[in-house]
């Protein structure tokens, strides 16, 4: 399917005044060259990965449609909604086979119409400049009512687009599963590029030397490594909460209450409110609010009037 994605890109560089039949075969030619390059990168990547990881049937790496299924086979360490990835890749390979057949049929019919001149231009006016431009083509009156005219006018909209949508959906799942396995750290970026641009084979080639990972295990290992680094940092900084903030693990700001440990002889800041007859241990005078030891006068009862 990357081939037909290349046709969409190549068509943007074909001059507007070129005959539509010439534009069609030039676009297909350029797309074929680009597709062949990317296909070789993908096949080599699958071949190397399957050999290193010990998978059988490596020959599938170079066979069209089968290599699409083989992508899911190589991604067996990760599952899609708890379903093996190779099941999704099998459906994807079937959809790819169907879509390629439909695209070829559509291009053949379009080539017949263009080469025979059985089309008319559909023009529209630019709202700003008022100039007319070619917005597309439709079958001429000479073939209206025939199956060829229906295919030329409607096949892409009512058939190809729906099959292509189903292909894209399964393609997303399979690509994510593959890059979670062999490019766990960058799988989101690689998957996005592979879905929206026909560069999947190149990104697979870049990831071919990476060992297969279960993505959930990879994430747990990353979290464990960060936790061990944090623990090592704490040990190297004394392992106490007074040299760094106990909530963030970062050094304190100047003047932070965690900067200095309280001294042992600092005294009780609430001593003046104490109601104890024991002398102070810091050498200070006894508070005047406390009764002196050995005195004859007991302390006055503040609730004495209510006891009568």
PDB file of C-alpha atoms in Angstrom:
ATOM      1  CA  UNK A   1       0.000   0.000   0.000  1.00  0.00           C
ATOM      2  CA  UNK A   2       2.990   2.313   0.349  1.00  0.00           C
ATOM      3  CA  UNK A   3       3.127   2.374  -3.439  1.00  0.00           C
ATOM      4  CA  UNK A   4      -0.264   4.081  -3.688  1.00  0.00           C
ATOM      5  CA  UNK A   5       0.667   6.519  -0.935  1.00  0.00           C
ATOM      6  CA  UNK A   6       3.650   7.503  -3.067  1.00  0.00           C
ATOM      7  CA  UNK A   7       1.322   8.108  -6.027  1.00  0.00           C
ATOM      8  CA  UNK A   8      -0.564  10.705  -3.997  1.00  0.00           C
ATOM      9  CA  UNK A   9       2.675  12.469  -3.133  1.00  0.00           C
ATOM     10  CA  UNK A  10       4.149  12.236  -6.624  1.00  0.00           C
ATOM     11  CA  UNK A  11       0.951  13.610  -8.151  1.00  0.00           C
ATOM     12  CA  UNK A  12       1.499  16.895  -6.327  1.00  0.00           C
ATOM     13  CA  UNK A  13       4.634  17.570  -8.391  1.00  0.00           C
ATOM     14  CA  UNK A  14       3.112  16.923 -11.809  1.00  0.00           C
ATOM     15  CA  UNK A  15       2.388  20.213 -13.641  1.00  0.00           C
ATOM     16  CA  UNK A  16      -1.292  21.028 -13.984  1.00  0.00           C
ATOM     17  CA  UNK A  17      -1.149  21.491 -17.774  1.00  0.00           C
ATOM     18  CA  UNK A  18       0.136  17.982 -18.478  1.00  0.00           C
ATOM     19  CA  UNK A  19      -2.147  15.562 -20.302  1.00  0.00           C
ATOM     20  CA  UNK A  20      -3.938  13.410 -17.658  1.00  0.00           C
ATOM     21  CA  UNK A  21      -2.833  10.119 -19.206  1.00  0.00           C
ATOM     22  CA  UNK A  22       0.788  11.270 -19.271  1.00  0.00           C
ATOM     23  CA  UNK A  23       0.478  12.527 -15.690  1.00  0.00           C
ATOM     24  CA  UNK A  24      -0.907   9.120 -14.680  1.00  0.00           C
ATOM     25  CA  UNK A  25       1.909   6.982 -16.013  1.00  0.00           C
ATOM     26  CA  UNK A  26       4.624   9.435 -14.886  1.00  0.00           C
ATOM     27  CA  UNK A  27       3.162   9.409 -11.386  1.00  0.00           C
ATOM     28  CA  UNK A  28       3.091   5.605 -11.344  1.00  0.00           C
ATOM     29  CA  UNK A  29       6.670   5.417 -12.588  1.00  0.00           C
ATOM     30  CA  UNK A  30       8.020   7.763  -9.908  1.00  0.00           C
ATOM     31  CA  UNK A  31       6.010   5.988  -7.235  1.00  0.00           C
ATOM     32  CA  UNK A  32       7.356   2.620  -8.348  1.00  0.00           C
ATOM     33  CA  UNK A  33      10.963   3.745  -7.951  1.00  0.00           C
ATOM     34  CA  UNK A  34      10.380   5.249  -4.496  1.00  0.00           C
ATOM     35  CA  UNK A  35       8.400   2.219  -3.367  1.00  0.00           C
ATOM     36  CA  UNK A  36      11.147  -0.180  -4.485  1.00  0.00           C
ATOM     37  CA  UNK A  37      13.742   1.672  -2.390  1.00  0.00           C
ATOM     38  CA  UNK A  38      11.602   1.678   0.777  1.00  0.00           C
ATOM     39  CA  UNK A  39      10.548  -1.943   0.192  1.00  0.00           C
ATOM     40  CA  UNK A  40      14.174  -3.092   0.123  1.00  0.00           C
ATOM     41  CA  UNK A  41      14.886  -1.283   3.403  1.00  0.00           C
ATOM     42  CA  UNK A  42      11.870  -2.953   5.030  1.00  0.00           C
ATOM     43  CA  UNK A  43      12.714  -6.427   3.724  1.00  0.00           C
ATOM     44  CA  UNK A  44      16.338  -6.201   4.904  1.00  0.00           C
ATOM     45  CA  UNK A  45      15.185  -5.011   8.335  1.00  0.00           C
ATOM     46  CA  UNK A  46      12.737  -7.897   8.741  1.00  0.00           C
ATOM     47  CA  UNK A  47      15.378 -10.365   7.530  1.00  0.00           C
ATOM     48  CA  UNK A  48      17.968  -9.187  10.067  1.00  0.00           C
ATOM     49  CA  UNK A  49      15.493  -9.044  12.960  1.00  0.00           C
ATOM     50  CA  UNK A  50      14.110 -12.513  12.271  1.00  0.00           C
ATOM     51  CA  UNK A  51      17.615 -13.966  12.072  1.00  0.00           C
ATOM     52  CA  UNK A  52      18.784 -12.366  15.317  1.00  0.00           C
ATOM     53  CA  UNK A  53      15.628 -13.225  17.276  1.00  0.00           C
ATOM     54  CA  UNK A  54      15.487 -16.796  15.950  1.00  0.00           C
ATOM     55  CA  UNK A  55      12.230 -16.670  13.968  1.00  0.00           C
ATOM     56  CA  UNK A  56      11.509 -19.207  11.261  1.00  0.00           C
ATOM     57  CA  UNK A  57      10.387 -18.575   7.655  1.00  0.00           C
ATOM     58  CA  UNK A  58      12.712 -15.601   7.114  1.00  0.00           C
ATOM     59  CA  UNK A  59      11.943 -15.770   3.399  1.00  0.00           C
ATOM     60  CA  UNK A  60       8.620 -14.067   4.132  1.00  0.00           C
ATOM     61  CA  UNK A  61      10.565 -10.833   4.633  1.00  0.00           C
ATOM     62  CA  UNK A  62      10.904 -10.394   0.843  1.00  0.00           C
ATOM     63  CA  UNK A  63       7.485 -11.650  -0.305  1.00  0.00           C
ATOM     64  CA  UNK A  64       4.761  -9.016  -0.806  1.00  0.00           C
ATOM     65  CA  UNK A  65       1.736  -9.356   1.512  1.00  0.00           C
ATOM     66  CA  UNK A  66       3.435 -12.148   3.467  1.00  0.00           C
ATOM     67  CA  UNK A  67       5.949  -9.658   4.837  1.00  0.00           C
ATOM     68  CA  UNK A  68       3.014  -7.639   6.196  1.00  0.00           C
ATOM     69  CA  UNK A  69       1.888 -10.699   8.143  1.00  0.00           C
ATOM     70  CA  UNK A  70       5.490 -11.325   9.219  1.00  0.00           C
ATOM     71  CA  UNK A  71       5.609  -7.915  10.927  1.00  0.00           C
ATOM     72  CA  UNK A  72       3.039  -9.151  13.431  1.00  0.00           C
ATOM     73  CA  UNK A  73       4.911 -12.431  13.884  1.00  0.00           C
ATOM     74  CA  UNK A  74       8.069 -10.533  14.857  1.00  0.00           C
ATOM     75  CA  UNK A  75       6.024  -8.451  17.321  1.00  0.00           C
ATOM     76  CA  UNK A  76       4.862 -11.432  19.384  1.00  0.00           C
ATOM     77  CA  UNK A  77       6.187  -9.958  22.652  1.00  0.00           C
ATOM     78  CA  UNK A  78       3.442  -7.317  22.593  1.00  0.00           C
ATOM     79  CA  UNK A  79      -0.296  -7.830  22.284  1.00  0.00           C
ATOM     80  CA  UNK A  80      -3.045  -5.593  20.936  1.00  0.00           C
ATOM     81  CA  UNK A  81      -5.995  -5.481  23.340  1.00  0.00           C
ATOM     82  CA  UNK A  82      -4.693  -8.792  24.691  1.00  0.00           C
ATOM     83  CA  UNK A  83      -4.818 -10.285  21.185  1.00  0.00           C
ATOM     84  CA  UNK A  84      -1.615 -11.536  19.502  1.00  0.00           C
ATOM     85  CA  UNK A  85      -0.245  -8.999  17.036  1.00  0.00           C
ATOM     86  CA  UNK A  86       0.067 -11.612  14.287  1.00  0.00           C
ATOM     87  CA  UNK A  87      -3.738 -11.917  14.134  1.00  0.00           C
ATOM     88  CA  UNK A  88      -4.027  -8.218  13.382  1.00  0.00           C
ATOM     89  CA  UNK A  89      -1.215  -8.467  10.834  1.00  0.00           C
ATOM     90  CA  UNK A  90      -2.996 -11.390   9.135  1.00  0.00           C
ATOM     91  CA  UNK A  91      -6.140  -9.281   8.701  1.00  0.00           C
ATOM     92  CA  UNK A  92      -3.929  -6.397   7.541  1.00  0.00           C
ATOM     93  CA  UNK A  93      -2.259  -8.588   4.916  1.00  0.00           C
ATOM     94  CA  UNK A  94      -5.661  -9.694   3.578  1.00  0.00           C
ATOM     95  CA  UNK A  95      -6.905  -6.095   3.435  1.00  0.00           C
ATOM     96  CA  UNK A  96      -3.692  -5.052   1.703  1.00  0.00           C
ATOM     97  CA  UNK A  97      -4.163  -7.743  -0.944  1.00  0.00           C
ATOM     98  CA  UNK A  98      -7.764  -6.630  -1.561  1.00  0.00           C
ATOM     99  CA  UNK A  99      -6.874  -2.912  -1.650  1.00  0.00           C
ATOM    100  CA  UNK A 100      -4.006  -3.437  -4.090  1.00  0.00           C
ATOM    101  CA  UNK A 101      -6.325  -5.332  -6.424  1.00  0.00           C
ATOM    102  CA  UNK A 102      -8.953  -2.587  -6.216  1.00  0.00           C
ATOM    103  CA  UNK A 103      -6.391   0.164  -6.819  1.00  0.00           C
ATOM    104  CA  UNK A 104      -5.006  -1.642  -9.869  1.00  0.00           C
ATOM    105  CA  UNK A 105      -8.523  -2.085 -11.248  1.00  0.00           C
ATOM    106  CA  UNK A 106      -9.248   1.614 -10.703  1.00  0.00           C
ATOM    107  CA  UNK A 107      -6.007   2.735 -12.353  1.00  0.00           C
ATOM    108  CA  UNK A 108      -6.587   0.463 -15.362  1.00  0.00           C
ATOM    109  CA  UNK A 109     -10.085   1.870 -15.871  1.00  0.00           C
ATOM    110  CA  UNK A 110      -8.806   5.416 -15.485  1.00  0.00           C
ATOM    111  CA  UNK A 111      -6.050   4.728 -18.017  1.00  0.00           C
ATOM    112  CA  UNK A 112      -8.614   3.476 -20.550  1.00  0.00           C
ATOM    113  CA  UNK A 113     -10.742   6.592 -20.102  1.00  0.00           C
ATOM    114  CA  UNK A 114      -7.805   8.988 -20.285  1.00  0.00           C
ATOM    115  CA  UNK A 115      -6.112   7.306 -23.254  1.00  0.00           C
ATOM    116  CA  UNK A 116      -9.404   7.245 -25.208  1.00  0.00           C
ATOM    117  CA  UNK A 117     -10.283  10.844 -24.406  1.00  0.00           C
ATOM    118  CA  UNK A 118     -13.579   9.795 -22.798  1.00  0.00           C
ATOM    119  CA  UNK A 119     -13.448  12.431 -20.089  1.00  0.00           C
ATOM    120  CA  UNK A 120     -14.240  16.076 -19.505  1.00  0.00           C
ATOM    121  CA  UNK A 121     -12.539  18.534 -17.222  1.00  0.00           C
ATOM    122  CA  UNK A 122     -14.304  19.777 -14.106  1.00  0.00           C
ATOM    123  CA  UNK A 123     -13.335  23.390 -13.460  1.00  0.00           C
ATOM    124  CA  UNK A 124     -13.943  25.720 -10.554  1.00  0.00           C
ATOM    125  CA  UNK A 125     -13.368  29.431 -10.053  1.00  0.00           C
ATOM    126  CA  UNK A 126     -11.054  30.767  -7.396  1.00  0.00           C
ATOM    127  CA  UNK A 127     -13.049  32.908  -4.954  1.00  0.00           C
ATOM    128  CA  UNK A 128     -10.255  35.478  -4.625  1.00  0.00           C
ATOM    129  CA  UNK A 129      -8.763  35.829  -8.091  1.00  0.00           C
ATOM    130  CA  UNK A 130     -11.757  34.632 -10.101  1.00  0.00           C
ATOM    131  CA  UNK A 131      -9.487  32.431 -12.230  1.00  0.00           C
ATOM    132  CA  UNK A 132     -10.645  28.971 -13.219  1.00  0.00           C
ATOM    133  CA  UNK A 133      -8.626  25.849 -12.370  1.00  0.00           C
ATOM    134  CA  UNK A 134      -9.056  22.146 -13.036  1.00  0.00           C
ATOM    135  CA  UNK A 135     -10.667  20.483 -10.014  1.00  0.00           C
ATOM    136  CA  UNK A 136     -10.836  17.005 -11.522  1.00  0.00           C
ATOM    137  CA  UNK A 137     -12.203  14.882 -14.325  1.00  0.00           C
ATOM    138  CA  UNK A 138     -15.410  12.995 -14.986  1.00  0.00           C
ATOM    139  CA  UNK A 139     -16.604  10.590 -17.659  1.00  0.00           C
ATOM    140  CA  UNK A 140     -17.882  12.184 -20.840  1.00  0.00           C
ATOM    141  CA  UNK A 141     -21.420  11.860 -22.154  1.00  0.00           C
ATOM    142  CA  UNK A 142     -20.248   9.229 -24.657  1.00  0.00           C
ATOM    143  CA  UNK A 143     -19.919   6.569 -21.947  1.00  0.00           C
ATOM    144  CA  UNK A 144     -22.445   7.793 -19.389  1.00  0.00           C
ATOM    145  CA  UNK A 145     -24.576   4.951 -18.066  1.00  0.00           C
ATOM    146  CA  UNK A 146     -21.876   2.320 -18.560  1.00  0.00           C
ATOM    147  CA  UNK A 147     -19.941   0.494 -15.820  1.00  0.00           C
ATOM    148  CA  UNK A 148     -16.740   2.186 -17.014  1.00  0.00           C
ATOM    149  CA  UNK A 149     -18.232   5.622 -16.361  1.00  0.00           C
ATOM    150  CA  UNK A 150     -19.427   4.560 -12.888  1.00  0.00           C
ATOM    151  CA  UNK A 151     -15.988   3.214 -12.001  1.00  0.00           C
ATOM    152  CA  UNK A 152     -14.275   6.358 -13.270  1.00  0.00           C
ATOM    153  CA  UNK A 153     -16.623   8.693 -11.371  1.00  0.00           C
ATOM    154  CA  UNK A 154     -17.550   6.801  -8.185  1.00  0.00           C
ATOM    155  CA  UNK A 155     -15.310   3.798  -7.545  1.00  0.00           C
ATOM    156  CA  UNK A 156     -12.774   5.726  -5.487  1.00  0.00           C
ATOM    157  CA  UNK A 157     -15.385   7.375  -3.302  1.00  0.00           C
ATOM    158  CA  UNK A 158     -17.734   4.475  -2.603  1.00  0.00           C
ATOM    159  CA  UNK A 159     -15.357   1.493  -2.644  1.00  0.00           C
ATOM    160  CA  UNK A 160     -11.684   2.365  -2.345  1.00  0.00           C
ATOM    161  CA  UNK A 161     -12.034   4.847   0.499  1.00  0.00           C
ATOM    162  CA  UNK A 162     -13.859   2.382   2.770  1.00  0.00           C
ATOM    163  CA  UNK A 163     -11.416  -0.451   2.217  1.00  0.00           C
ATOM    164  CA  UNK A 164      -8.535   1.954   2.629  1.00  0.00           C
ATOM    165  CA  UNK A 165      -9.993   3.193   5.928  1.00  0.00           C
ATOM    166  CA  UNK A 166     -10.153  -0.379   7.266  1.00  0.00           C
ATOM    167  CA  UNK A 167      -6.574  -0.942   6.109  1.00  0.00           C
ATOM    168  CA  UNK A 168      -5.347   2.198   7.883  1.00  0.00           C
ATOM    169  CA  UNK A 169      -7.049   1.175  11.134  1.00  0.00           C
ATOM    170  CA  UNK A 170      -5.341  -2.230  11.275  1.00  0.00           C
ATOM    171  CA  UNK A 171      -2.108  -0.714   9.985  1.00  0.00           C
ATOM    172  CA  UNK A 172      -1.998   1.606  13.007  1.00  0.00           C
ATOM    173  CA  UNK A 173      -2.281  -1.302  15.460  1.00  0.00           C
ATOM    174  CA  UNK A 174       0.357  -3.422  13.724  1.00  0.00           C
ATOM    175  CA  UNK A 175       2.839  -0.565  13.381  1.00  0.00           C
ATOM    176  CA  UNK A 176       2.449   0.414  17.040  1.00  0.00           C
ATOM    177  CA  UNK A 177       2.990  -3.186  18.108  1.00  0.00           C
ATOM    178  CA  UNK A 178       6.162  -3.479  16.011  1.00  0.00           C
ATOM    179  CA  UNK A 179       7.766  -0.275  17.233  1.00  0.00           C
ATOM    180  CA  UNK A 180       6.794  -0.970  20.840  1.00  0.00           C
ATOM    181  CA  UNK A 181       8.829  -4.146  20.413  1.00  0.00           C
ATOM    182  CA  UNK A 182      11.910  -2.814  18.593  1.00  0.00           C
ATOM    183  CA  UNK A 183      11.886   0.953  19.265  1.00  0.00           C
ATOM    184  CA  UNK A 184      10.223   1.126  22.679  1.00  0.00           C
ATOM    185  CA  UNK A 185      11.628   4.518  23.606  1.00  0.00           C
ATOM    186  CA  UNK A 186      10.479   6.263  20.408  1.00  0.00           C
ATOM    187  CA  UNK A 187       7.541   4.120  19.335  1.00  0.00           C
ATOM    188  CA  UNK A 188       5.021   6.997  19.316  1.00  0.00           C
ATOM    189  CA  UNK A 189       7.100   9.143  16.948  1.00  0.00           C
ATOM    190  CA  UNK A 190       7.985   6.216  14.677  1.00  0.00           C
ATOM    191  CA  UNK A 191       4.375   5.038  14.537  1.00  0.00           C
ATOM    192  CA  UNK A 192       3.045   8.478  13.626  1.00  0.00           C
ATOM    193  CA  UNK A 193       5.549   8.878  10.795  1.00  0.00           C
ATOM    194  CA  UNK A 194       4.788   5.372   9.520  1.00  0.00           C
ATOM    195  CA  UNK A 195       1.025   5.969   9.464  1.00  0.00           C
ATOM    196  CA  UNK A 196       1.008   9.409   7.840  1.00  0.00           C
ATOM    197  CA  UNK A 197       4.022   8.987   5.539  1.00  0.00           C
ATOM    198  CA  UNK A 198       5.243   5.969   3.515  1.00  0.00           C
ATOM    199  CA  UNK A 199       8.536   5.684   5.446  1.00  0.00           C
ATOM    200  CA  UNK A 200       7.755   2.614   7.563  1.00  0.00           C
ATOM    201  CA  UNK A 201      10.464   0.544   5.875  1.00  0.00           C
ATOM    202  CA  UNK A 202      13.160   3.122   6.575  1.00  0.00           C
ATOM    203  CA  UNK A 203      12.213   3.393  10.255  1.00  0.00           C
ATOM    204  CA  UNK A 204      12.208  -0.404  10.530  1.00  0.00           C
ATOM    205  CA  UNK A 205      15.685  -0.427   9.048  1.00  0.00           C
ATOM    206  CA  UNK A 206      16.815   2.128  11.640  1.00  0.00           C
ATOM    207  CA  UNK A 207      15.426  -0.080  14.446  1.00  0.00           C
ATOM    208  CA  UNK A 208      16.675  -3.410  13.114  1.00  0.00           C
ATOM    209  CA  UNK A 209      19.588  -3.787  15.578  1.00  0.00           C
ATOM    210  CA  UNK A 210      17.452  -3.316  18.706  1.00  0.00           C
ATOM    211  CA  UNK A 211      16.529  -6.288  20.840  1.00  0.00           C
ATOM    212  CA  UNK A 212      12.867  -7.225  21.170  1.00  0.00           C
ATOM    213  CA  UNK A 213      11.141  -5.840  24.268  1.00  0.00           C
ATOM    214  CA  UNK A 214       7.849  -6.272  25.985  1.00  0.00           C
ATOM    215  CA  UNK A 215       6.775  -2.649  26.255  1.00  0.00           C
ATOM    216  CA  UNK A 216       5.234  -2.953  29.725  1.00  0.00           C
ATOM    217  CA  UNK A 217       8.381  -4.623  31.029  1.00  0.00           C
ATOM    218  CA  UNK A 218      10.450  -1.877  29.402  1.00  0.00           C
ATOM    219  CA  UNK A 219       8.431   0.823  31.184  1.00  0.00           C
ATOM    220  CA  UNK A 220       8.766  -0.952  34.546  1.00  0.00           C
ATOM    221  CA  UNK A 221      12.529  -1.259  34.079  1.00  0.00           C
ATOM    222  CA  UNK A 222      12.782   2.445  33.264  1.00  0.00           C
ATOM    223  CA  UNK A 223      10.840   3.343  36.401  1.00  0.00           C
ATOM    224  CA  UNK A 224      13.011   1.033  38.507  1.00  0.00           C
ATOM    225  CA  UNK A 225      16.184   2.584  37.096  1.00  0.00           C
ATOM    226  CA  UNK A 226      14.972   6.093  37.949  1.00  0.00           C
ATOM    227  CA  UNK A 227      14.034   4.983  41.463  1.00  0.00           C
ATOM    228  CA  UNK A 228      17.473   3.434  42.010  1.00  0.00           C
ATOM    229  CA  UNK A 229      19.157   6.656  40.839  1.00  0.00           C
ATOM    230  CA  UNK A 230      17.021   8.597  43.311  1.00  0.00           C
ATOM    231  CA  UNK A 231      17.979   6.214  46.121  1.00  0.00           C
ATOM    232  CA  UNK A 232      21.663   6.493  45.243  1.00  0.00           C
ATOM    233  CA  UNK A 233      21.416  10.260  45.281  1.00  0.00           C
ATOM    234  CA  UNK A 234      19.887  10.146  48.752  1.00  0.00           C
ATOM    235  CA  UNK A 235      22.643   7.877  50.055  1.00  0.00           C
ATOM    236  CA  UNK A 236      25.329  10.128  48.640  1.00  0.00           C
ATOM    237  CA  UNK A 237      23.768  13.144  50.365  1.00  0.00           C
ATOM    238  CA  UNK A 238      23.713  11.669  53.861  1.00  0.00           C
ATOM    239  CA  UNK A 239      20.356   9.941  53.802  1.00  0.00           C
ATOM    240  CA  UNK A 240      18.644  12.489  56.110  1.00  0.00           C
ATOM    241  CA  UNK A 241      15.845  14.985  55.469  1.00  0.00           C
ATOM    242  CA  UNK A 242      17.816  18.019  56.650  1.00  0.00           C
ATOM    243  CA  UNK A 243      20.137  18.350  53.667  1.00  0.00           C
ATOM    244  CA  UNK A 244      17.365  18.283  51.053  1.00  0.00           C
ATOM    245  CA  UNK A 245      13.639  18.677  50.797  1.00  0.00           C
ATOM    246  CA  UNK A 246      12.001  15.396  51.877  1.00  0.00           C
ATOM    247  CA  UNK A 247       9.119  15.888  49.408  1.00  0.00           C
ATOM    248  CA  UNK A 248      11.018  16.686  46.214  1.00  0.00           C
ATOM    249  CA  UNK A 249      14.470  15.267  46.958  1.00  0.00           C
ATOM    250  CA  UNK A 250      16.046  18.544  45.792  1.00  0.00           C
ATOM    251  CA  UNK A 251      18.478  20.759  47.764  1.00  0.00           C
ATOM    252  CA  UNK A 252      16.719  23.353  49.894  1.00  0.00           C
ATOM    253  CA  UNK A 253      16.555  27.049  49.256  1.00  0.00           C
ATOM    254  CA  UNK A 254      18.628  29.315  51.519  1.00  0.00           C
ATOM    255  CA  UNK A 255      16.778  29.813  54.753  1.00  0.00           C
ATOM    256  CA  UNK A 256      14.720  26.652  54.442  1.00  0.00           C
ATOM    257  CA  UNK A 257      13.591  25.190  57.819  1.00  0.00           C
ATOM    258  CA  UNK A 258      15.262  21.948  56.754  1.00  0.00           C
ATOM    259  CA  UNK A 259      18.699  23.538  56.477  1.00  0.00           C
ATOM    260  CA  UNK A 260      19.665  23.201  60.170  1.00  0.00           C
ATOM    261  CA  UNK A 261      18.949  20.428  62.608  1.00  0.00           C
ATOM    262  CA  UNK A 262      17.629  21.774  65.974  1.00  0.00           C
ATOM    263  CA  UNK A 263      20.227  21.701  68.766  1.00  0.00           C
ATOM    264  CA  UNK A 264      19.765  19.454  71.782  1.00  0.00           C
ATOM    265  CA  UNK A 265      20.097  22.268  74.369  1.00  0.00           C
ATOM    266  CA  UNK A 266      17.735  24.707  72.818  1.00  0.00           C
ATOM    267  CA  UNK A 267      15.227  24.521  75.664  1.00  0.00           C
ATOM    268  CA  UNK A 268      11.469  24.194  75.572  1.00  0.00           C
ATOM    269  CA  UNK A 269       9.872  27.116  73.716  1.00  0.00           C
ATOM    270  CA  UNK A 270       6.644  26.560  75.714  1.00  0.00           C
ATOM    271  CA  UNK A 271       8.332  26.415  79.121  1.00  0.00           C
ATOM    272  CA  UNK A 272       6.571  29.506  80.459  1.00  0.00           C
ATOM    273  CA  UNK A 273       3.265  27.707  80.082  1.00  0.00           C
ATOM    274  CA  UNK A 274       4.429  24.594  81.916  1.00  0.00           C
ATOM    275  CA  UNK A 275       2.743  23.722  85.229  1.00  0.00           C
ATOM    276  CA  UNK A 276       5.433  21.576  86.745  1.00  0.00           C
ATOM    277  CA  UNK A 277       7.210  21.918  90.069  1.00  0.00           C
ATOM    278  CA  UNK A 278      10.432  20.388  88.777  1.00  0.00           C
ATOM    279  CA  UNK A 279      13.313  22.800  88.289  1.00  0.00           C
ATOM    280  CA  UNK A 280      14.528  23.665  84.839  1.00  0.00           C
ATOM    281  CA  UNK A 281      17.427  21.646  83.540  1.00  0.00           C
ATOM    282  CA  UNK A 282      19.056  24.493  81.651  1.00  0.00           C
ATOM    283  CA  UNK A 283      20.104  26.456  84.750  1.00  0.00           C
ATOM    284  CA  UNK A 284      17.452  29.175  84.422  1.00  0.00           C
ATOM    285  CA  UNK A 285      15.266  30.504  87.197  1.00  0.00           C
ATOM    286  CA  UNK A 286      11.981  28.840  87.982  1.00  0.00           C
ATOM    287  CA  UNK A 287       8.895  30.494  86.545  1.00  0.00           C
ATOM    288  CA  UNK A 288       6.969  32.744  88.957  1.00  0.00           C
ATOM    289  CA  UNK A 289       3.732  31.065  87.953  1.00  0.00           C
ATOM    290  CA  UNK A 290       4.801  27.761  89.470  1.00  0.00           C
ATOM    291  CA  UNK A 291       4.396  27.091  93.216  1.00  0.00           C
ATOM    292  CA  UNK A 292       7.643  26.942  95.138  1.00  0.00           C
ATOM    293  CA  UNK A 293       8.499  23.533  96.495  1.00  0.00           C
ATOM    294  CA  UNK A 294       7.946  23.209 100.286  1.00  0.00           C
ATOM    295  CA  UNK A 295       5.576  26.219 100.502  1.00  0.00           C
ATOM    296  CA  UNK A 296       2.727  26.271 103.113  1.00  0.00           C
ATOM    297  CA  UNK A 297       0.181  28.031 100.936  1.00  0.00           C
ATOM    298  CA  UNK A 298      -1.482  25.785  98.364  1.00  0.00           C
ATOM    299  CA  UNK A 299      -2.302  27.276  95.003  1.00  0.00           C
ATOM    300  CA  UNK A 300      -5.619  29.046  94.844  1.00  0.00           C
ATOM    301  CA  UNK A 301      -8.429  27.058  93.261  1.00  0.00           C
ATOM    302  CA  UNK A 302      -9.888  29.169  90.420  1.00  0.00           C
ATOM    303  CA  UNK A 303     -13.186  27.301  90.720  1.00  0.00           C
ATOM    304  CA  UNK A 304     -13.441  27.576  94.517  1.00  0.00           C
ATOM    305  CA  UNK A 305     -16.474  29.864  94.461  1.00  0.00           C
ATOM    306  CA  UNK A 306     -18.501  27.250  92.607  1.00  0.00           C
ATOM    307  CA  UNK A 307     -17.740  24.522  95.110  1.00  0.00           C
ATOM    308  CA  UNK A 308     -19.588  26.233  97.974  1.00  0.00           C
TER     309      UNK A 308
END
